[in-house]
PDB file of C-alpha atoms in Angstrom:
ATOM      1  CA  UNK R 823      61.309 -65.328-119.853  1.00  0.00           C
ATOM      2  CA  UNK R 824      62.473 -62.039-120.477  1.00  0.00           C
ATOM      3  CA  UNK R 825      61.570 -60.875-123.806  1.00  0.00           C
ATOM      4  CA  UNK R 826      64.449 -59.755-126.199  1.00  0.00           C
ATOM      5  CA  UNK R 827      65.013 -56.101-126.777  1.00  0.00           C
ATOM      6  CA  UNK R 828      64.498 -54.985-130.528  1.00  0.00           C
ATOM      7  CA  UNK R 829      67.167 -52.682-131.933  1.00  0.00           C
ATOM      8  CA  UNK R 830      64.421 -50.587-133.483  1.00  0.00           C
ATOM      9  CA  UNK R 831      63.255 -47.285-131.105  1.00  0.00           C
ATOM     10  CA  UNK R 832      59.940 -48.045-129.481  1.00  0.00           C
ATOM     11  CA  UNK R 833      56.928 -46.353-130.541  1.00  0.00           C
ATOM     12  CA  UNK R 834      55.188 -46.041-127.050  1.00  0.00           C
ATOM     13  CA  UNK R 835      55.298 -42.717-125.488  1.00  0.00           C
ATOM     14  CA  UNK R 836      58.145 -42.211-123.082  1.00  0.00           C
ATOM     15  CA  UNK R 837      57.359 -42.302-119.305  1.00  0.00           C
ATOM     16  CA  UNK R 838      57.615 -38.902-117.468  1.00  0.00           C
ATOM     17  CA  UNK R 839      57.634 -40.552-114.127  1.00  0.00           C
ATOM     18  CA  UNK R 840      53.854 -40.268-113.885  1.00  0.00           C
ATOM     19  CA  UNK R 841      51.728 -43.110-115.371  1.00  0.00           C
ATOM     20  CA  UNK R 842      49.179 -41.730-117.853  1.00  0.00           C
ATOM     21  CA  UNK R 843      46.538 -43.725-116.079  1.00  0.00           C
ATOM     22  CA  UNK R 844      47.022 -42.044-112.692  1.00  0.00           C
ATOM     23  CA  UNK R 845      45.923 -38.390-112.292  1.00  0.00           C
ATOM     24  CA  UNK R 846      48.704 -36.138-110.971  1.00  0.00           C
ATOM     25  CA  UNK R 847      48.134 -35.228-107.427  1.00  0.00           C
ATOM     26  CA  UNK R 848      47.758 -31.540-106.567  1.00  0.00           C
ATOM     27  CA  UNK R 849      50.369 -29.968-104.556  1.00  0.00           C
ATOM     28  CA  UNK R 850      49.027 -28.764-101.183  1.00  0.00           C
ATOM     29  CA  UNK R 851      50.402 -25.385 -99.784  1.00  0.00           C
ATOM     30  CA  UNK R 852      53.497 -26.422 -97.570  1.00  0.00           C
ATOM     31  CA  UNK R 853      53.030 -25.856 -93.863  1.00  0.00           C
ATOM     32  CA  UNK R 854      54.311 -23.159 -91.988  1.00  0.00           C
ATOM     33  CA  UNK R 855      54.329 -21.160 -88.957  1.00  0.00           C
ATOM     34  CA  UNK R 856      52.235 -18.257 -90.906  1.00  0.00           C
ATOM     35  CA  UNK R 857      49.683 -20.496 -92.425  1.00  0.00           C
ATOM     36  CA  UNK R 858      49.045 -22.455 -89.019  1.00  0.00           C
ATOM     37  CA  UNK R 859      48.351 -19.245 -87.339  1.00  0.00           C
ATOM     38  CA  UNK R 860      46.096 -17.749 -90.143  1.00  0.00           C
ATOM     39  CA  UNK R 861      44.341 -20.851 -90.041  1.00  0.00           C
ATOM     40  CA  UNK R 862      44.103 -20.773 -86.229  1.00  0.00           C
ATOM     41  CA  UNK R 863      42.387 -17.267 -86.654  1.00  0.00           C
ATOM     42  CA  UNK R 864      39.861 -18.419 -89.045  1.00  0.00           C
ATOM     43  CA  UNK R 865      39.119 -21.575 -86.468  1.00  0.00           C
ATOM     44  CA  UNK R 866      38.908 -19.178 -83.490  1.00  0.00           C
ATOM     45  CA  UNK R 867      36.460 -16.615 -85.459  1.00  0.00           C
ATOM     46  CA  UNK R 868      34.178 -19.588 -86.358  1.00  0.00           C
ATOM     47  CA  UNK R 869      34.081 -21.679 -83.073  1.00  0.00           C
ATOM     48  CA  UNK R 870      35.412 -19.500 -80.470  1.00  0.00           C
ATOM     49  CA  UNK R 871      38.317 -20.217 -78.088  1.00  0.00           C
ATOM     50  CA  UNK R 872      36.969 -23.572 -76.839  1.00  0.00           C
ATOM     51  CA  UNK R 873      36.626 -24.781 -80.436  1.00  0.00           C
ATOM     52  CA  UNK R 874      40.478 -24.602 -81.205  1.00  0.00           C
ATOM     53  CA  UNK R 875      41.945 -27.875 -80.839  1.00  0.00           C
ATOM     54  CA  UNK R 876      45.352 -29.167 -82.531  1.00  0.00           C
ATOM     55  CA  UNK R 877      43.377 -32.070 -84.097  1.00  0.00           C
ATOM     56  CA  UNK R 878      40.872 -29.449 -85.542  1.00  0.00           C
ATOM     57  CA  UNK R 879      43.414 -27.262 -86.702  1.00  0.00           C
ATOM     58  CA  UNK R 880      45.423 -30.300 -88.261  1.00  0.00           C
ATOM     59  CA  UNK R 881      42.349 -31.166 -90.054  1.00  0.00           C
ATOM     60  CA  UNK R 882      41.894 -27.763 -91.581  1.00  0.00           C
ATOM     61  CA  UNK R 883      45.132 -27.516 -92.658  1.00  0.00           C
ATOM     62  CA  UNK R 884      44.825 -31.144 -94.189  1.00  0.00           C
ATOM     63  CA  UNK R 885      48.025 -32.207 -92.253  1.00  0.00           C
ATOM     64  CA  UNK R 886      48.768 -34.584 -89.265  1.00  0.00           C
ATOM     65  CA  UNK R 887      49.013 -33.145 -85.681  1.00  0.00           C
ATOM     66  CA  UNK R 888      52.317 -34.026 -84.973  1.00  0.00           C
ATOM     67  CA  UNK R 889      53.380 -32.110 -88.379  1.00  0.00           C
ATOM     68  CA  UNK R 890      52.083 -28.704 -86.516  1.00  0.00           C
ATOM     69  CA  UNK R 891      55.050 -29.415 -83.734  1.00  0.00           C
ATOM     70  CA  UNK R 892      57.644 -28.755 -86.266  1.00  0.00           C
ATOM     71  CA  UNK R 893      56.208 -25.086 -86.253  1.00  0.00           C
ATOM     72  CA  UNK R 894      54.716 -24.242 -82.812  1.00  0.00           C
ATOM     73  CA  UNK R 895      55.266 -25.612 -79.473  1.00  0.00           C
ATOM     74  CA  UNK R 896      51.878 -26.355 -78.467  1.00  0.00           C
ATOM     75  CA  UNK R 897      48.281 -25.173 -78.201  1.00  0.00           C
ATOM     76  CA  UNK R 898      49.051 -22.292 -75.712  1.00  0.00           C
ATOM     77  CA  UNK R 899      51.681 -21.126 -78.381  1.00  0.00           C
ATOM     78  CA  UNK R 900      49.136 -21.030 -80.972  1.00  0.00           C
ATOM     79  CA  UNK R 901      47.032 -18.958 -78.999  1.00  0.00           C
ATOM     80  CA  UNK R 902      49.966 -16.390 -78.411  1.00  0.00           C
ATOM     81  CA  UNK R 903      50.592 -16.225 -82.064  1.00  0.00           C
ATOM     82  CA  UNK R 904      46.862 -15.829 -83.151  1.00  0.00           C
ATOM     83  CA  UNK R 905      46.032 -13.358 -80.504  1.00  0.00           C
ATOM     84  CA  UNK R 906      49.393 -11.074 -81.416  1.00  0.00           C
ATOM     85  CA  UNK R 907      48.553 -11.476 -85.139  1.00  0.00           C
ATOM     86  CA  UNK R 908      45.232  -9.747 -84.929  1.00  0.00           C
ATOM     87  CA  UNK R 909      46.549  -7.011 -82.810  1.00  0.00           C
ATOM     88  CA  UNK R 910      49.078  -5.874 -85.491  1.00  0.00           C
ATOM     89  CA  UNK R 911      48.962  -2.197 -86.044  1.00  0.00           C
ATOM     90  CA  UNK R 912      50.292  -0.435 -89.200  1.00  0.00           C
ATOM     91  CA  UNK R 913      48.981   3.265 -88.450  1.00  0.00           C
ATOM     92  CA  UNK R 914      46.744   5.309 -90.619  1.00  0.00           C
ATOM     93  CA  UNK R 915      47.305   5.727 -94.423  1.00  0.00           C
ATOM     94  CA  UNK R 916      50.200   7.927 -95.217  1.00  0.00           C
ATOM     95  CA  UNK R 917      51.088   8.442 -91.652  1.00  0.00           C
ATOM     96  CA  UNK R 918      53.201  11.723 -91.177  1.00  0.00           C
ATOM     97  CA  UNK R 919      54.526  13.245 -88.068  1.00  0.00           C
ATOM     98  CA  UNK R 920      52.008  15.221 -86.528  1.00  0.00           C
ATOM     99  CA  UNK R 921      51.433  17.443 -83.393  1.00  0.00           C
ATOM    100  CA  UNK R 922      48.007  16.067 -83.092  1.00  0.00           C
ATOM    101  CA  UNK R 923      48.825  13.945 -80.320  1.00  0.00           C
ATOM    102  CA  UNK R 924      45.069  13.232 -79.408  1.00  0.00           C
ATOM    103  CA  UNK R 925      44.278  12.235 -83.175  1.00  0.00           C
ATOM    104  CA  UNK R 926      47.151   9.603 -82.975  1.00  0.00           C
ATOM    105  CA  UNK R 927      45.914   8.174 -79.776  1.00  0.00           C
ATOM    106  CA  UNK R 928      42.147   8.050 -80.891  1.00  0.00           C
ATOM    107  CA  UNK R 929      43.235   6.353 -84.070  1.00  0.00           C
ATOM    108  CA  UNK R 930      45.280   3.669 -82.169  1.00  0.00           C
ATOM    109  CA  UNK R 931      42.762   3.002 -79.518  1.00  0.00           C
ATOM    110  CA  UNK R 932      39.888   2.969 -82.065  1.00  0.00           C
ATOM    111  CA  UNK R 933      41.953   0.487 -84.636  1.00  0.00           C
ATOM    112  CA  UNK R 934      42.647  -1.460 -81.336  1.00  0.00           C
ATOM    113  CA  UNK R 935      38.796  -1.847 -80.590  1.00  0.00           C
ATOM    114  CA  UNK R 936      37.837  -2.435 -84.199  1.00  0.00           C
ATOM    115  CA  UNK R 937      40.270  -5.210 -84.503  1.00  0.00           C
ATOM    116  CA  UNK R 938      39.333  -6.990 -81.340  1.00  0.00           C
ATOM    117  CA  UNK R 939      35.423  -6.618 -82.566  1.00  0.00           C
ATOM    118  CA  UNK R 940      36.570  -8.063 -85.822  1.00  0.00           C
ATOM    119  CA  UNK R 941      37.923 -11.243 -83.529  1.00  0.00           C
ATOM    120  CA  UNK R 942      35.558 -11.153 -80.770  1.00  0.00           C
ATOM    121  CA  UNK R 943      37.545 -13.958 -78.749  1.00  0.00           C
ATOM    122  CA  UNK R 944      40.722 -11.718 -78.960  1.00  0.00           C
ATOM    123  CA  UNK R 945      39.162  -9.421 -76.103  1.00  0.00           C
ATOM    124  CA  UNK R 946      38.459 -12.056 -73.497  1.00  0.00           C
ATOM    125  CA  UNK R 947      41.946 -13.922 -74.499  1.00  0.00           C
ATOM    126  CA  UNK R 948      44.320 -10.861 -74.101  1.00  0.00           C
ATOM    127  CA  UNK R 949      44.266 -10.532 -70.390  1.00  0.00           C
ATOM    128  CA  UNK R 950      45.380 -14.221 -69.944  1.00  0.00           C
ATOM    129  CA  UNK R 951      47.932 -14.423 -72.644  1.00  0.00           C
ATOM    130  CA  UNK R 952      51.645 -13.340 -72.561  1.00  0.00           C
ATOM    131  CA  UNK R 953      52.095  -9.901 -74.430  1.00  0.00           C
ATOM    132  CA  UNK R 954      53.239 -10.576 -77.899  1.00  0.00           C
ATOM    133  CA  UNK R 955      55.435  -7.842 -80.336  1.00  0.00           C
ATOM    134  CA  UNK R 956      52.475  -6.513 -81.846  1.00  0.00           C
ATOM    135  CA  UNK R 957      50.515  -5.427 -78.740  1.00  0.00           C
ATOM    136  CA  UNK R 958      54.134  -4.398 -77.163  1.00  0.00           C
ATOM    137  CA  UNK R 959      54.589  -2.239 -80.014  1.00  0.00           C
ATOM    138  CA  UNK R 960      51.014  -0.713 -79.667  1.00  0.00           C
ATOM    139  CA  UNK R 961      51.866   0.167 -75.940  1.00  0.00           C
ATOM    140  CA  UNK R 962      55.208   1.641 -76.845  1.00  0.00           C
ATOM    141  CA  UNK R 963      53.771   3.711 -79.547  1.00  0.00           C
ATOM    142  CA  UNK R 964      51.045   4.852 -77.038  1.00  0.00           C
ATOM    143  CA  UNK R 965      53.448   5.528 -74.301  1.00  0.00           C
ATOM    144  CA  UNK R 966      55.744   7.539 -76.607  1.00  0.00           C
ATOM    145  CA  UNK R 967      53.014   9.476 -78.003  1.00  0.00           C
ATOM    146  CA  UNK R 968      51.627  10.361 -74.343  1.00  0.00           C
ATOM    147  CA  UNK R 969      55.048  11.227 -73.206  1.00  0.00           C
ATOM    148  CA  UNK R 970      55.493  13.365 -76.221  1.00  0.00           C
ATOM    149  CA  UNK R 971      52.182  15.231 -75.305  1.00  0.00           C
ATOM    150  CA  UNK R 972      53.578  16.214 -71.948  1.00  0.00           C
ATOM    151  CA  UNK R 973      52.382  13.289 -69.799  1.00  0.00           C
ATOM    152  CA  UNK R 974      54.533  13.114 -66.878  1.00  0.00           C
ATOM    153  CA  UNK R 975      56.562   9.893 -66.326  1.00  0.00           C
ATOM    154  CA  UNK R 976      55.073   9.476 -63.034  1.00  0.00           C
ATOM    155  CA  UNK R 977      51.791   9.548 -64.413  1.00  0.00           C
ATOM    156  CA  UNK R 978      52.446   7.542 -67.861  1.00  0.00           C
ATOM    157  CA  UNK R 979      51.675   4.042 -66.421  1.00  0.00           C
ATOM    158  CA  UNK R 980      48.218   5.245 -64.858  1.00  0.00           C
ATOM    159  CA  UNK R 981      47.517   6.701 -68.188  1.00  0.00           C
ATOM    160  CA  UNK R 982      48.317   3.670 -70.094  1.00  0.00           C
ATOM    161  CA  UNK R 983      46.409   1.345 -67.833  1.00  0.00           C
ATOM    162  CA  UNK R 984      43.411   3.811 -68.045  1.00  0.00           C
ATOM    163  CA  UNK R 985      43.336   3.432 -71.541  1.00  0.00           C
ATOM    164  CA  UNK R 986      43.808  -0.163 -71.804  1.00  0.00           C
ATOM    165  CA  UNK R 987      40.954  -0.720 -69.276  1.00  0.00           C
ATOM    166  CA  UNK R 988      38.681   1.732 -71.134  1.00  0.00           C
ATOM    167  CA  UNK R 989      39.416  -0.072 -74.629  1.00  0.00           C
ATOM    168  CA  UNK R 990      38.694  -3.903 -73.094  1.00  0.00           C
ATOM    169  CA  UNK R 991      35.809  -2.889 -71.252  1.00  0.00           C
ATOM    170  CA  UNK R 992      34.141  -0.992 -74.306  1.00  0.00           C
ATOM    171  CA  UNK R 993      35.166  -4.039 -76.492  1.00  0.00           C
ATOM    172  CA  UNK R 994      34.006  -7.014 -74.196  1.00  0.00           C
ATOM    173  CA  UNK R 995      30.635  -4.928 -73.418  1.00  0.00           C
ATOM    174  CA  UNK R 996      30.075  -4.355 -77.094  1.00  0.00           C
ATOM    175  CA  UNK R 997      31.129  -8.158 -78.322  1.00  0.00           C
ATOM    176  CA  UNK R 998      28.982  -9.634 -75.498  1.00  0.00           C
ATOM    177  CA  UNK R 999      25.735  -7.465 -75.691  1.00  0.00           C
ATOM    178  CA  UNK R1000      23.204  -9.422 -77.645  1.00  0.00           C
ATOM    179  CA  UNK R1001      19.894  -7.714 -77.172  1.00  0.00           C
ATOM    180  CA  UNK R1002      17.683  -6.898 -80.300  1.00  0.00           C
ATOM    181  CA  UNK R1003      16.076  -3.730 -80.766  1.00  0.00           C
ATOM    182  CA  UNK R1004      12.853  -5.446 -79.571  1.00  0.00           C
ATOM    183  CA  UNK R1005      14.589  -6.504 -76.390  1.00  0.00           C
ATOM    184  CA  UNK R1006      15.995  -3.111 -75.760  1.00  0.00           C
ATOM    185  CA  UNK R1007      12.562  -1.430 -76.356  1.00  0.00           C
ATOM    186  CA  UNK R1008      10.704  -3.555 -73.966  1.00  0.00           C
ATOM    187  CA  UNK R1009      13.430  -3.009 -71.390  1.00  0.00           C
ATOM    188  CA  UNK R1010      13.147   0.599 -71.663  1.00  0.00           C
ATOM    189  CA  UNK R1011       9.296   0.196 -71.314  1.00  0.00           C
ATOM    190  CA  UNK R1012       9.866  -1.605 -67.954  1.00  0.00           C
ATOM    191  CA  UNK R1013      12.020   1.109 -67.023  1.00  0.00           C
ATOM    192  CA  UNK R1014       9.642   3.792 -67.668  1.00  0.00           C
ATOM    193  CA  UNK R1015       7.097   1.888 -65.528  1.00  0.00           C
ATOM    194  CA  UNK R1016       9.796   2.061 -62.525  1.00  0.00           C
ATOM    195  CA  UNK R1017      10.678   5.807 -63.675  1.00  0.00           C
ATOM    196  CA  UNK R1018      10.190   6.776 -59.904  1.00  0.00           C
ATOM    197  CA  UNK R1019      12.956   4.648 -58.623  1.00  0.00           C
ATOM    198  CA  UNK R1020      15.382   5.223 -61.665  1.00  0.00           C
ATOM    199  CA  UNK R1021      14.415   8.793 -63.237  1.00  0.00           C
ATOM    200  CA  UNK R1022      17.777   9.842 -64.455  1.00  0.00           C
ATOM    201  CA  UNK R1023      18.543   6.533 -66.740  1.00  0.00           C
ATOM    202  CA  UNK R1024      14.963   6.396 -67.745  1.00  0.00           C
ATOM    203  CA  UNK R1025      15.157  10.325 -68.805  1.00  0.00           C
ATOM    204  CA  UNK R1026      18.185   9.602 -70.862  1.00  0.00           C
ATOM    205  CA  UNK R1027      16.816   6.486 -72.500  1.00  0.00           C
ATOM    206  CA  UNK R1028      19.868   4.555 -71.650  1.00  0.00           C
ATOM    207  CA  UNK R1029      18.636   1.289 -72.754  1.00  0.00           C
ATOM    208  CA  UNK R1030      17.728   2.426 -76.173  1.00  0.00           C
ATOM    209  CA  UNK R1031      21.130   3.702 -76.878  1.00  0.00           C
ATOM    210  CA  UNK R1032      22.891   1.716 -79.411  1.00  0.00           C
ATOM    211  CA  UNK R1033      25.497   4.325 -80.739  1.00  0.00           C
ATOM    212  CA  UNK R1034      28.519   2.141 -79.612  1.00  0.00           C
ATOM    213  CA  UNK R1035      30.877   3.942 -81.539  1.00  0.00           C
ATOM    214  CA  UNK R1036      29.868   7.470 -80.812  1.00  0.00           C
ATOM    215  CA  UNK R1037      29.682   6.505 -77.284  1.00  0.00           C
ATOM    216  CA  UNK R1038      33.328   4.873 -77.335  1.00  0.00           C
ATOM    217  CA  UNK R1039      34.702   8.253 -78.816  1.00  0.00           C
ATOM    218  CA  UNK R1040      33.108  10.564 -76.719  1.00  0.00           C
ATOM    219  CA  UNK R1041      34.111   8.369 -73.458  1.00  0.00           C
ATOM    220  CA  UNK R1042      37.687   8.437 -74.910  1.00  0.00           C
ATOM    221  CA  UNK R1043      37.500  12.275 -75.283  1.00  0.00           C
ATOM    222  CA  UNK R1044      36.680  12.388 -71.627  1.00  0.00           C
ATOM    223  CA  UNK R1045      39.555  10.630 -70.792  1.00  0.00           C
ATOM    224  CA  UNK R1046      42.075  12.520 -73.014  1.00  0.00           C
ATOM    225  CA  UNK R1047      40.888  15.646 -71.729  1.00  0.00           C
ATOM    226  CA  UNK R1048      41.926  14.635 -68.244  1.00  0.00           C
ATOM    227  CA  UNK R1049      45.373  13.588 -69.744  1.00  0.00           C
ATOM    228  CA  UNK R1050      45.750  16.757 -71.795  1.00  0.00           C
ATOM    229  CA  UNK R1051      48.697  18.771 -70.001  1.00  0.00           C
ATOM    230  CA  UNK R1052      47.849  21.757 -68.163  1.00  0.00           C
ATOM    231  CA  UNK R1053      48.569  24.972 -69.752  1.00  0.00           C
TER     232      UNK R1053
END
């Protein structure tokens, strides 16, 4: 039987749409392409290329796998987007027009190498992926800077690929070189015992040299010396 309504106003608190006995659910950040890409970068940093699956990515985002496909095409698309996101170049602080073309090139390439070292998976992934807008913008700026410095159009592609190969090789070597100080010292001792066969690299203490940044910059200077316009 339904109780009759009284004309007197009820003393019970008005409902607001949520039962006072049920805690209100916390709102989760909405799913977006930007959030998917940022989370994919975190996952790649933590677990590497083989660690990224759509299931793991969805779990990190707190969503279902199928929800991801409203924002990205597939895992390959995620790789492309994540890679390009870590290769963005904003230029040096308060970048101004300058005739110091070498300084611009050095900053661009040191920034490129540093970005890939922060995300070591990117160096091995880049040669296998389609080039995205950020890396294409880097290459355009690099090409424009070299062209403005006097590098002939006929030499421009060779110059770009030489610098590309240098940055990629230096980055991959640094990222994969896992010898400790003790390991290097032991290797140098073995080399010393074989110095009659390898006198030059033993004399230069090659295996003890761990000045990666200094070696990168000096090697880059060698390359840029060769690219400098002849007076």
